[in-house]
Amino acid sequence: LSNESIAFIGGGNMARALISGLVNAGRDPLTVVVSDPLPEQRDLLDEIGVRTTADNDEAISGANVVVLAVKPQVLGDVLKTARVNPDQLLVSIAAGVPSSAIVGWTHPDQPVVRAMPNTPALLGAGITALYANDTVSDTGRQTAQDILATAGRTLWVDEEDKLDAVTAVSGSGPAYYFYLMEAMIEAGIGQGLDAETATVLTLETAYGAALMARERTHPPQTLRANVSSPGGTTAAALSVLDAEGARDIIGRALDRARARSQELAEEFGQS
Ligand SMILES: NC(=O)c1ccc[n+]([C@@H]2O[C@H](COP(=O)([O-])OP(=O)(O)OC[C@H]3O[C@@H](n4cnc5c(N)ncnc54)[C@H](OP(=O)(O)O)[C@@H]3O)[C@@H](O)[C@H]2O)c1
C-alpha cells in the first residue's frame, strides 16, 4: 500500500476519517490527493498535509486507487464526467450504489470494491464490510482492505446482495443502540434519577456490555443468562421484553432496513 498513490473524490467526514487514519498509520501525506468543491473541506484536509484540489480529474490522474467518497446521489454524475482509467482500482464507500452501476459509468472491466463502513469509523472504531467484483486482483483486495482498516475492523462478503443485510445490521446499527440508550436514559429519569446520572449510568453500561461481548469468551446469549438469575431484577425486565415481542420487533426493523437498502440500490443505480 505504501507505494500506491491514492485519490479521494469527496473530502467529507468519511474521507477525512480514512485519510487521518492513513496518515496516522505512517503513510506519506503527499501520496494522497483529495478533490472537493468546498474550500472549507479542502482547508481541513490541508491541515492533515495531503494535497487538495477542486478538480476531480486532477486528483484522479496518476492515482493507482480512487476512493469514491461522495454522497450516493451524486456518484453517477461524478463518474460519468470523470476521466477514470480502466486500470485504476475504484473503492466506493457510497452506500447503496451497485458495483454494476459504477462499472456502467466507467469501463466494462473496471475493478471495483464496495465498502460499507459505519459511523464509529469516524473514531477508528468502525466495522466495514467489503465486496470486490470479479475484476479486482488479490493485491487490489488487500489495498482496499488496508485503506478501510484504518477506520476499524474489516471483513469480506462474497455476494454483493449481502451488503444490504450488512447495511441493516452494522451500517444502520449504531442508531439502534443510540435508540436503546435514549429509552434507558428516559426510563431512569422517569424513576427519579437526574439526567446526568441516568446518562452516565446508561452510557457506561453500554460501553461495559460491548467490551464484555467483544471479548468473545461467551456469546451474548450466555452473558445475558449469566446476569439473569431466576426471580431477580434482570429476569423481571427481560420477561417484559419477551412478552412484548421485542426480539420480533428488532427482526422486523432490520428487515425493513434491508428492504430500504435494496430500494435505494435500485434508485441510485439508475441515476
Ligand atoms: N458518514 C458515515 O458514517 C457513512 C457510513 C457509511 C457510508 N457512508 C458513505 O460515505 C459517503 C460519504 O459520506 P460522508 O458522511 O463523508 O459525506 P459528506 O461529509 O457529505 O462528504 C461528501 C463530500 O463530497 C463532496 N462532493 C460533492 N459533490 C462532489 C463532486 N462532484 N466532486 C467531488 N466532491 C464532491 C461534498 O461536498 P458538498 O458538501 O459541497 O456537497 C462533501 O464534502 C456517502 O456515500 C455515504 O453513504 C458514510
mmCIF file of C-alpha atoms and ligand atoms in Angstrom:
data_model
loop_
_atom_site.group_PDB
_atom_site.id
_atom_site.type_symbol
_atom_site.label_atom_id
_atom_site.label_comp_id
_atom_site.label_asym_id
_atom_site.label_seq_id
_atom_site.Cartn_x
_atom_site.Cartn_y
_atom_site.Cartn_z
ATOM 1 C CA LEU A 1 0.000 0.000 0.000
ATOM 2 C CA SER A 2 2.853 2.382 0.781
ATOM 3 C CA ASN A 3 3.778 2.852 -2.881
ATOM 4 C CA GLU A 4 0.246 3.337 -4.136
ATOM 5 C CA SER A 5 -0.915 6.827 -4.844
ATOM 6 C CA ILE A 6 -4.469 7.334 -3.595
ATOM 7 C CA ALA A 7 -7.066 9.851 -4.787
ATOM 8 C CA PHE A 8 -10.200 10.630 -2.814
ATOM 9 C CA ILE A 9 -13.185 12.075 -4.671
ATOM 10 C CA GLY A 10 -15.173 13.885 -1.984
ATOM 11 C CA GLY A 11 -13.414 15.147 1.119
ATOM 12 C CA GLY A 12 -16.235 14.989 3.687
ATOM 13 C CA ASN A 13 -16.489 13.289 7.056
ATOM 14 C CA MET A 14 -15.820 9.731 5.961
ATOM 15 C CA ALA A 15 -12.936 10.665 3.646
ATOM 16 C CA ARG A 16 -11.339 12.723 6.416
ATOM 17 C CA ALA A 17 -11.621 9.828 8.875
ATOM 18 C CA LEU A 18 -9.929 7.443 6.419
ATOM 19 C CA ILE A 19 -7.245 9.941 5.448
ATOM 20 C CA SER A 20 -6.384 10.754 9.086
ATOM 21 C CA GLY A 21 -6.174 7.016 9.733
ATOM 22 C CA LEU A 22 -3.811 6.502 6.792
ATOM 23 C CA VAL A 23 -1.534 9.381 7.797
ATOM 24 C CA ASN A 24 -1.537 8.320 11.463
ATOM 25 C CA ALA A 25 -0.559 4.835 10.290
ATOM 26 C CA GLY A 26 2.553 6.336 8.713
ATOM 27 C CA ARG A 27 1.546 6.984 5.103
ATOM 28 C CA ASP A 28 3.293 9.908 3.423
ATOM 29 C CA PRO A 29 0.532 12.562 3.104
ATOM 30 C CA LEU A 30 1.947 13.634 -0.259
ATOM 31 C CA THR A 31 0.854 10.282 -1.753
ATOM 32 C CA VAL A 32 -2.779 11.247 -1.071
ATOM 33 C CA VAL A 33 -4.740 13.753 -3.148
ATOM 34 C CA VAL A 34 -8.318 14.792 -2.423
ATOM 35 C CA SER A 35 -10.794 16.647 -4.603
ATOM 36 C CA ASP A 36 -13.725 18.505 -3.090
ATOM 37 C CA PRO A 37 -15.640 21.527 -4.405
ATOM 38 C CA LEU A 38 -15.879 23.153 -0.960
ATOM 39 C CA PRO A 39 -12.884 25.322 0.083
ATOM 40 C CA GLU A 40 -13.716 24.740 3.782
ATOM 41 C CA GLN A 41 -13.435 20.961 3.304
ATOM 42 C CA ARG A 42 -10.125 21.397 1.494
ATOM 43 C CA ASP A 43 -8.799 23.632 4.293
ATOM 44 C CA LEU A 44 -9.466 20.892 6.859
ATOM 45 C CA LEU A 45 -7.598 18.409 4.660
ATOM 46 C CA ASP A 46 -4.720 20.800 4.057
ATOM 47 C CA GLU A 47 -4.165 20.740 7.829
ATOM 48 C CA ILE A 48 -3.538 16.973 7.595
ATOM 49 C CA GLY A 49 -0.885 17.698 4.959
ATOM 50 C CA VAL A 50 -2.420 15.902 1.954
ATOM 51 C CA ARG A 51 -2.702 17.523 -1.473
ATOM 52 C CA THR A 52 -6.102 19.004 -2.341
ATOM 53 C CA THR A 53 -7.832 20.258 -5.476
ATOM 54 C CA ALA A 54 -11.295 21.297 -6.655
ATOM 55 C CA ASP A 55 -10.789 19.346 -9.888
ATOM 56 C CA ASN A 56 -11.734 15.643 -9.787
ATOM 57 C CA ASP A 57 -9.717 14.789 -12.905
ATOM 58 C CA GLU A 58 -6.604 16.397 -11.453
ATOM 59 C CA ALA A 59 -6.959 14.154 -8.388
ATOM 60 C CA ILE A 60 -7.693 11.008 -10.407
ATOM 61 C CA SER A 61 -4.876 11.485 -12.891
ATOM 62 C CA GLY A 62 -1.881 9.334 -11.895
ATOM 63 C CA ALA A 63 -3.607 7.641 -8.934
ATOM 64 C CA ASN A 64 -3.465 3.850 -8.547
ATOM 65 C CA VAL A 65 -6.507 3.806 -6.306
ATOM 66 C CA VAL A 66 -9.513 6.137 -6.378
ATOM 67 C CA VAL A 67 -11.709 6.221 -3.277
ATOM 68 C CA LEU A 68 -15.243 7.383 -4.093
ATOM 69 C CA ALA A 69 -16.439 9.256 -1.001
ATOM 70 C CA VAL A 70 -19.246 11.454 -2.309
ATOM 71 C CA LYS A 71 -22.910 11.009 -1.429
ATOM 72 C CA PRO A 72 -24.617 8.213 -3.401
ATOM 73 C CA GLN A 73 -26.953 10.669 -5.158
ATOM 74 C CA VAL A 74 -24.074 12.449 -6.915
ATOM 75 C CA LEU A 75 -21.805 9.481 -7.689
ATOM 76 C CA GLY A 76 -23.342 8.827 -11.128
ATOM 77 C CA ASP A 77 -22.841 12.419 -12.269
ATOM 78 C CA VAL A 78 -19.285 12.451 -10.902
ATOM 79 C CA LEU A 79 -18.253 9.224 -12.648
ATOM 80 C CA LYS A 80 -19.944 9.955 -15.975
ATOM 81 C CA THR A 81 -17.757 13.016 -16.427
ATOM 82 C CA ALA A 82 -14.575 11.832 -14.671
ATOM 83 C CA ARG A 83 -11.573 10.570 -16.644
ATOM 84 C CA VAL A 84 -11.132 7.246 -14.880
ATOM 85 C CA ASN A 85 -8.544 4.868 -16.303
ATOM 86 C CA PRO A 86 -9.655 1.183 -16.621
ATOM 87 C CA ASP A 87 -6.586 0.052 -14.606
ATOM 88 C CA GLN A 88 -7.446 2.161 -11.580
ATOM 89 C CA LEU A 89 -8.947 0.385 -8.587
ATOM 90 C CA LEU A 90 -12.154 2.142 -7.518
ATOM 91 C CA VAL A 91 -13.074 1.811 -3.848
ATOM 92 C CA SER A 92 -16.599 3.103 -3.285
ATOM 93 C CA ILE A 93 -17.954 3.943 0.154
ATOM 94 C CA ALA A 94 -21.155 5.379 -1.353
ATOM 95 C CA ALA A 95 -23.929 3.475 0.410
ATOM 96 C CA GLY A 96 -26.236 1.517 -1.864
ATOM 97 C CA VAL A 97 -24.639 2.163 -5.259
ATOM 98 C CA PRO A 98 -24.204 -1.231 -7.015
ATOM 99 C CA SER A 99 -20.812 -2.133 -8.497
ATOM 100 C CA SER A 100 -22.585 -2.782 -11.836
ATOM 101 C CA ALA A 101 -23.678 0.885 -11.906
ATOM 102 C CA ILE A 102 -20.113 2.027 -11.199
ATOM 103 C CA VAL A 103 -18.820 -0.229 -13.994
ATOM 104 C CA GLY A 104 -21.542 1.167 -16.276
ATOM 105 C CA TRP A 105 -20.392 4.737 -15.585
ATOM 106 C CA THR A 106 -16.705 3.869 -16.143
ATOM 107 C CA HIS A 107 -15.274 0.858 -18.087
ATOM 108 C CA PRO A 108 -16.573 -2.718 -18.599
ATOM 109 C CA ASP A 109 -13.526 -4.232 -16.838
ATOM 110 C CA GLN A 110 -13.202 -1.604 -14.114
ATOM 111 C CA PRO A 111 -12.055 -3.158 -10.825
ATOM 112 C CA VAL A 112 -14.489 -2.033 -8.132
ATOM 113 C CA VAL A 113 -14.516 -2.678 -4.395
ATOM 114 C CA ARG A 114 -17.588 -1.602 -2.465
ATOM 115 C CA ALA A 115 -17.145 -0.812 1.211
ATOM 116 C CA MET A 116 -19.891 -0.387 3.783
ATOM 117 C CA PRO A 117 -18.445 1.322 6.861
ATOM 118 C CA ASN A 118 -20.440 2.699 9.795
ATOM 119 C CA THR A 119 -20.206 5.933 11.767
ATOM 120 C CA PRO A 120 -17.892 4.702 14.564
ATOM 121 C CA ALA A 121 -15.301 4.662 11.746
ATOM 122 C CA LEU A 122 -15.015 8.386 12.498
ATOM 123 C CA LEU A 123 -13.352 7.329 15.808
ATOM 124 C CA GLY A 124 -11.405 4.417 14.316
ATOM 125 C CA ALA A 125 -13.925 2.003 15.888
ATOM 126 C CA GLY A 126 -15.922 1.130 12.790
ATOM 127 C CA ILE A 127 -16.711 -2.174 11.168
ATOM 128 C CA THR A 128 -16.547 -2.229 7.387
ATOM 129 C CA ALA A 129 -17.826 -4.969 5.106
ATOM 130 C CA LEU A 130 -16.133 -5.168 1.706
ATOM 131 C CA TYR A 131 -17.169 -6.707 -1.602
ATOM 132 C CA ALA A 132 -14.958 -6.986 -4.694
ATOM 133 C CA ASN A 133 -16.207 -7.502 -8.249
ATOM 134 C CA ASP A 134 -14.615 -10.201 -10.441
ATOM 135 C CA THR A 135 -12.036 -7.861 -11.953
ATOM 136 C CA VAL A 136 -10.329 -6.987 -8.661
ATOM 137 C CA SER A 137 -6.950 -8.718 -8.140
ATOM 138 C CA ASP A 138 -5.759 -10.110 -4.808
ATOM 139 C CA THR A 139 -3.470 -7.091 -4.494
ATOM 140 C CA GLY A 140 -6.435 -4.804 -5.142
ATOM 141 C CA ARG A 141 -8.437 -6.528 -2.414
ATOM 142 C CA GLN A 142 -5.562 -6.106 0.020
ATOM 143 C CA THR A 143 -5.179 -2.437 -0.903
ATOM 144 C CA ALA A 144 -8.876 -1.717 -0.319
ATOM 145 C CA GLN A 145 -8.782 -3.611 2.971
ATOM 146 C CA ASP A 146 -5.702 -1.699 4.134
ATOM 147 C CA ILE A 147 -7.410 1.640 3.434
ATOM 148 C CA LEU A 148 -10.588 0.750 5.320
ATOM 149 C CA ALA A 149 -8.674 -0.952 8.161
ATOM 150 C CA THR A 150 -7.532 2.487 9.279
ATOM 151 C CA ALA A 151 -11.164 3.099 10.371
ATOM 152 C CA GLY A 152 -11.589 -0.102 12.379
ATOM 153 C CA ARG A 153 -12.190 -3.800 11.686
ATOM 154 C CA THR A 154 -12.943 -5.150 8.215
ATOM 155 C CA LEU A 155 -14.492 -8.284 6.758
ATOM 156 C CA TRP A 156 -15.390 -9.513 3.252
ATOM 157 C CA VAL A 157 -18.725 -10.672 1.858
ATOM 158 C CA ASP A 158 -18.726 -12.965 -1.174
ATOM 159 C CA GLU A 159 -22.001 -11.759 -2.696
ATOM 160 C CA GLU A 160 -22.889 -8.137 -3.293
ATOM 161 C CA ASP A 161 -26.513 -8.658 -2.193
ATOM 162 C CA LYS A 162 -25.248 -9.323 1.321
ATOM 163 C CA LEU A 163 -24.259 -5.659 1.615
ATOM 164 C CA ASP A 164 -27.982 -4.894 2.076
ATOM 165 C CA ALA A 165 -28.003 -7.131 5.161
ATOM 166 C CA VAL A 166 -24.724 -5.551 6.289
ATOM 167 C CA THR A 167 -26.381 -2.150 5.990
ATOM 168 C CA ALA A 168 -29.286 -3.381 8.136
ATOM 169 C CA VAL A 169 -27.015 -4.837 10.841
ATOM 170 C CA SER A 170 -23.920 -2.638 11.128
ATOM 171 C CA GLY A 171 -24.479 0.315 8.769
ATOM 172 C CA SER A 172 -27.682 1.409 10.498
ATOM 173 C CA GLY A 173 -26.787 -0.491 13.683
ATOM 174 C CA PRO A 174 -25.270 2.330 15.745
ATOM 175 C CA ALA A 175 -28.642 4.111 15.667
ATOM 176 C CA TYR A 176 -30.392 1.099 17.231
ATOM 177 C CA TYR A 177 -28.012 1.240 20.176
ATOM 178 C CA PHE A 178 -28.470 5.024 20.457
ATOM 179 C CA TYR A 179 -32.227 4.439 20.489
ATOM 180 C CA LEU A 180 -31.898 1.923 23.315
ATOM 181 C CA MET A 181 -29.686 4.387 25.205
ATOM 182 C CA GLU A 182 -32.254 7.156 24.793
ATOM 183 C CA ALA A 183 -35.015 4.878 26.090
ATOM 184 C CA MET A 184 -32.943 3.771 29.106
ATOM 185 C CA ILE A 185 -31.998 7.365 29.976
ATOM 186 C CA GLU A 186 -35.640 8.438 29.775
ATOM 187 C CA ALA A 187 -36.720 5.487 31.937
ATOM 188 C CA GLY A 188 -34.029 6.273 34.528
ATOM 189 C CA ILE A 189 -35.174 9.891 34.685
ATOM 190 C CA GLY A 190 -38.760 8.651 34.990
ATOM 191 C CA GLN A 191 -37.685 6.647 38.039
ATOM 192 C CA GLY A 192 -36.298 9.756 39.736
ATOM 193 C CA LEU A 193 -32.638 9.894 38.654
ATOM 194 C CA ASP A 194 -31.290 13.247 37.484
ATOM 195 C CA ALA A 195 -30.487 13.425 33.756
ATOM 196 C CA GLU A 196 -26.711 13.382 34.220
ATOM 197 C CA THR A 197 -26.798 10.333 36.485
ATOM 198 C CA ALA A 198 -29.167 8.449 34.159
ATOM 199 C CA THR A 199 -26.951 9.319 31.186
ATOM 200 C CA VAL A 200 -23.662 8.250 32.787
ATOM 201 C CA LEU A 201 -25.189 5.003 34.077
ATOM 202 C CA THR A 202 -26.589 4.188 30.619
ATOM 203 C CA LEU A 203 -23.502 5.064 28.592
ATOM 204 C CA GLU A 204 -21.029 3.283 30.849
ATOM 205 C CA THR A 205 -23.296 0.232 30.888
ATOM 206 C CA ALA A 206 -23.421 0.192 27.080
ATOM 207 C CA TYR A 207 -19.639 0.524 26.918
ATOM 208 C CA GLY A 208 -19.035 -2.209 29.510
ATOM 209 C CA ALA A 209 -21.534 -4.599 27.901
ATOM 210 C CA ALA A 210 -19.931 -4.041 24.481
ATOM 211 C CA LEU A 211 -16.460 -4.705 25.916
ATOM 212 C CA MET A 212 -17.639 -7.945 27.541
ATOM 213 C CA ALA A 213 -19.421 -9.181 24.417
ATOM 214 C CA ARG A 214 -16.475 -8.227 22.216
ATOM 215 C CA GLU A 215 -14.117 -10.444 24.244
ATOM 216 C CA ARG A 216 -15.976 -13.371 22.593
ATOM 217 C CA THR A 217 -15.332 -15.567 25.634
ATOM 218 C CA HIS A 218 -19.083 -16.268 25.708
ATOM 219 C CA PRO A 219 -21.824 -15.477 23.177
ATOM 220 C CA PRO A 220 -24.290 -12.678 24.091
ATOM 221 C CA GLN A 221 -26.914 -15.305 24.949
ATOM 222 C CA THR A 222 -24.697 -16.796 27.687
ATOM 223 C CA LEU A 223 -23.665 -13.381 29.002
ATOM 224 C CA ARG A 224 -27.340 -12.490 29.299
ATOM 225 C CA ALA A 225 -28.224 -15.770 31.023
ATOM 226 C CA ASN A 226 -25.330 -15.260 33.454
ATOM 227 C CA VAL A 227 -26.814 -11.978 34.706
ATOM 228 C CA SER A 228 -30.442 -13.131 34.797
ATOM 229 C CA SER A 229 -30.816 -15.209 37.945
ATOM 230 C CA PRO A 230 -34.320 -16.660 38.308
ATOM 231 C CA GLY A 231 -36.610 -14.391 40.278
ATOM 232 C CA GLY A 232 -34.147 -11.497 40.024
ATOM 233 C CA THR A 233 -34.458 -7.990 38.649
ATOM 234 C CA THR A 234 -32.846 -8.635 35.248
ATOM 235 C CA ALA A 235 -35.086 -11.653 34.617
ATOM 236 C CA ALA A 236 -38.077 -9.480 35.512
ATOM 237 C CA ALA A 237 -37.061 -6.868 32.929
ATOM 238 C CA LEU A 238 -36.313 -9.444 30.222
ATOM 239 C CA SER A 239 -39.665 -11.150 30.775
ATOM 240 C CA VAL A 240 -41.360 -7.892 29.777
ATOM 241 C CA LEU A 241 -39.226 -7.597 26.624
ATOM 242 C CA ASP A 242 -40.027 -11.208 25.663
ATOM 243 C CA ALA A 243 -43.726 -10.903 26.420
ATOM 244 C CA GLU A 244 -43.956 -7.749 24.299
ATOM 245 C CA GLY A 245 -42.140 -9.378 21.367
ATOM 246 C CA ALA A 246 -39.028 -7.170 21.427
ATOM 247 C CA ARG A 247 -36.969 -9.760 19.561
ATOM 248 C CA ASP A 248 -39.540 -9.939 16.784
ATOM 249 C CA ILE A 249 -39.716 -6.141 16.597
ATOM 250 C CA ILE A 250 -35.922 -5.926 16.188
ATOM 251 C CA GLY A 251 -36.052 -8.579 13.456
ATOM 252 C CA ARG A 252 -38.738 -6.654 11.591
ATOM 253 C CA ALA A 253 -36.835 -3.378 11.969
ATOM 254 C CA LEU A 254 -33.756 -4.956 10.367
ATOM 255 C CA ASP A 255 -35.896 -6.496 7.599
ATOM 256 C CA ARG A 256 -37.241 -3.036 6.818
ATOM 257 C CA ALA A 257 -33.726 -1.554 6.787
ATOM 258 C CA ARG A 258 -32.548 -4.225 4.356
ATOM 259 C CA ALA A 259 -35.562 -3.689 2.077
ATOM 260 C CA ARG A 260 -34.879 0.071 2.106
ATOM 261 C CA SER A 261 -31.245 -0.577 1.195
ATOM 262 C CA GLN A 262 -32.424 -2.664 -1.794
ATOM 263 C CA GLU A 263 -34.813 0.119 -2.864
ATOM 264 C CA LEU A 264 -32.045 2.722 -2.640
ATOM 265 C CA ALA A 265 -29.694 0.479 -4.639
ATOM 266 C CA GLU A 266 -32.247 0.409 -7.463
ATOM 267 C CA GLU A 267 -32.726 4.168 -7.266
ATOM 268 C CA PHE A 268 -29.009 5.115 -7.175
ATOM 269 C CA GLY A 269 -28.020 2.525 -9.745
ATOM 270 C CA GLN A 270 -30.186 4.221 -12.336
ATOM 271 C CA SER A 271 -29.111 7.827 -11.826
HETATM 272 N N1 LIG B 1 -20.710 9.015 7.459
HETATM 273 C C1 LIG B 1 -20.855 7.709 7.651
HETATM 274 O O1 LIG B 1 -20.853 7.210 8.737
HETATM 275 C C2 LIG B 1 -21.010 6.779 6.495
HETATM 276 C C3 LIG B 1 -21.208 5.422 6.748
HETATM 277 C C4 LIG B 1 -21.313 4.560 5.661
HETATM 278 C C5 LIG B 1 -21.223 5.033 4.382
HETATM 279 N N2 LIG B 1 -21.041 6.353 4.183
HETATM 280 C C6 LIG B 1 -20.985 6.816 2.827
HETATM 281 O O2 LIG B 1 -19.834 7.594 2.635
HETATM 282 C C7 LIG B 1 -20.105 8.567 1.637
HETATM 283 C C8 LIG B 1 -19.621 9.909 2.127
HETATM 284 O O3 LIG B 1 -20.277 10.214 3.346
HETATM 285 P P1 LIG B 1 -19.826 11.432 4.249
HETATM 286 O O4 LIG B 1 -20.558 11.309 5.526
HETATM 287 O O5 LIG B 1 -18.352 11.527 4.250
HETATM 288 O O6 LIG B 1 -20.470 12.613 3.380
HETATM 289 P P2 LIG B 1 -20.034 14.151 3.297
HETATM 290 O O7 LIG B 1 -19.417 14.568 4.578
HETATM 291 O O8 LIG B 1 -21.215 14.882 2.771
HETATM 292 O O9 LIG B 1 -18.887 14.095 2.208
HETATM 293 C C9 LIG B 1 -19.094 14.113 0.834
HETATM 294 C C10 LIG B 1 -18.172 15.189 0.261
HETATM 295 O O10 LIG B 1 -18.127 15.075 -1.156
HETATM 296 C C11 LIG B 1 -18.210 16.391 -1.692
HETATM 297 N N3 LIG B 1 -18.707 16.402 -3.076
HETATM 298 C C12 LIG B 1 -19.969 16.570 -3.512
HETATM 299 N N4 LIG B 1 -20.025 16.563 -4.847
HETATM 300 C C13 LIG B 1 -18.760 16.380 -5.284
HETATM 301 C C14 LIG B 1 -18.177 16.299 -6.567
HETATM 302 N N5 LIG B 1 -18.903 16.404 -7.675
HETATM 303 N N6 LIG B 1 -16.862 16.085 -6.651
HETATM 304 C C15 LIG B 1 -16.099 15.984 -5.549
HETATM 305 N N7 LIG B 1 -16.604 16.075 -4.305
HETATM 306 C C16 LIG B 1 -17.917 16.271 -4.158
HETATM 307 C C17 LIG B 1 -19.175 17.049 -0.761
HETATM 308 O O11 LIG B 1 -19.129 18.443 -0.944
HETATM 309 P P3 LIG B 1 -20.511 19.301 -0.696
HETATM 310 O O12 LIG B 1 -20.638 19.399 0.783
HETATM 311 O O13 LIG B 1 -20.252 20.571 -1.397
HETATM 312 O O14 LIG B 1 -21.639 18.517 -1.315
HETATM 313 C C18 LIG B 1 -18.649 16.591 0.593
HETATM 314 O O15 LIG B 1 -17.573 17.370 1.035
HETATM 315 C C19 LIG B 1 -21.602 8.543 1.389
HETATM 316 O O16 LIG B 1 -21.847 7.908 0.149
HETATM 317 C C20 LIG B 1 -22.148 7.720 2.492
HETATM 318 O O17 LIG B 1 -23.236 6.936 2.054
HETATM 319 C C21 LIG B 1 -20.932 7.240 5.200
#
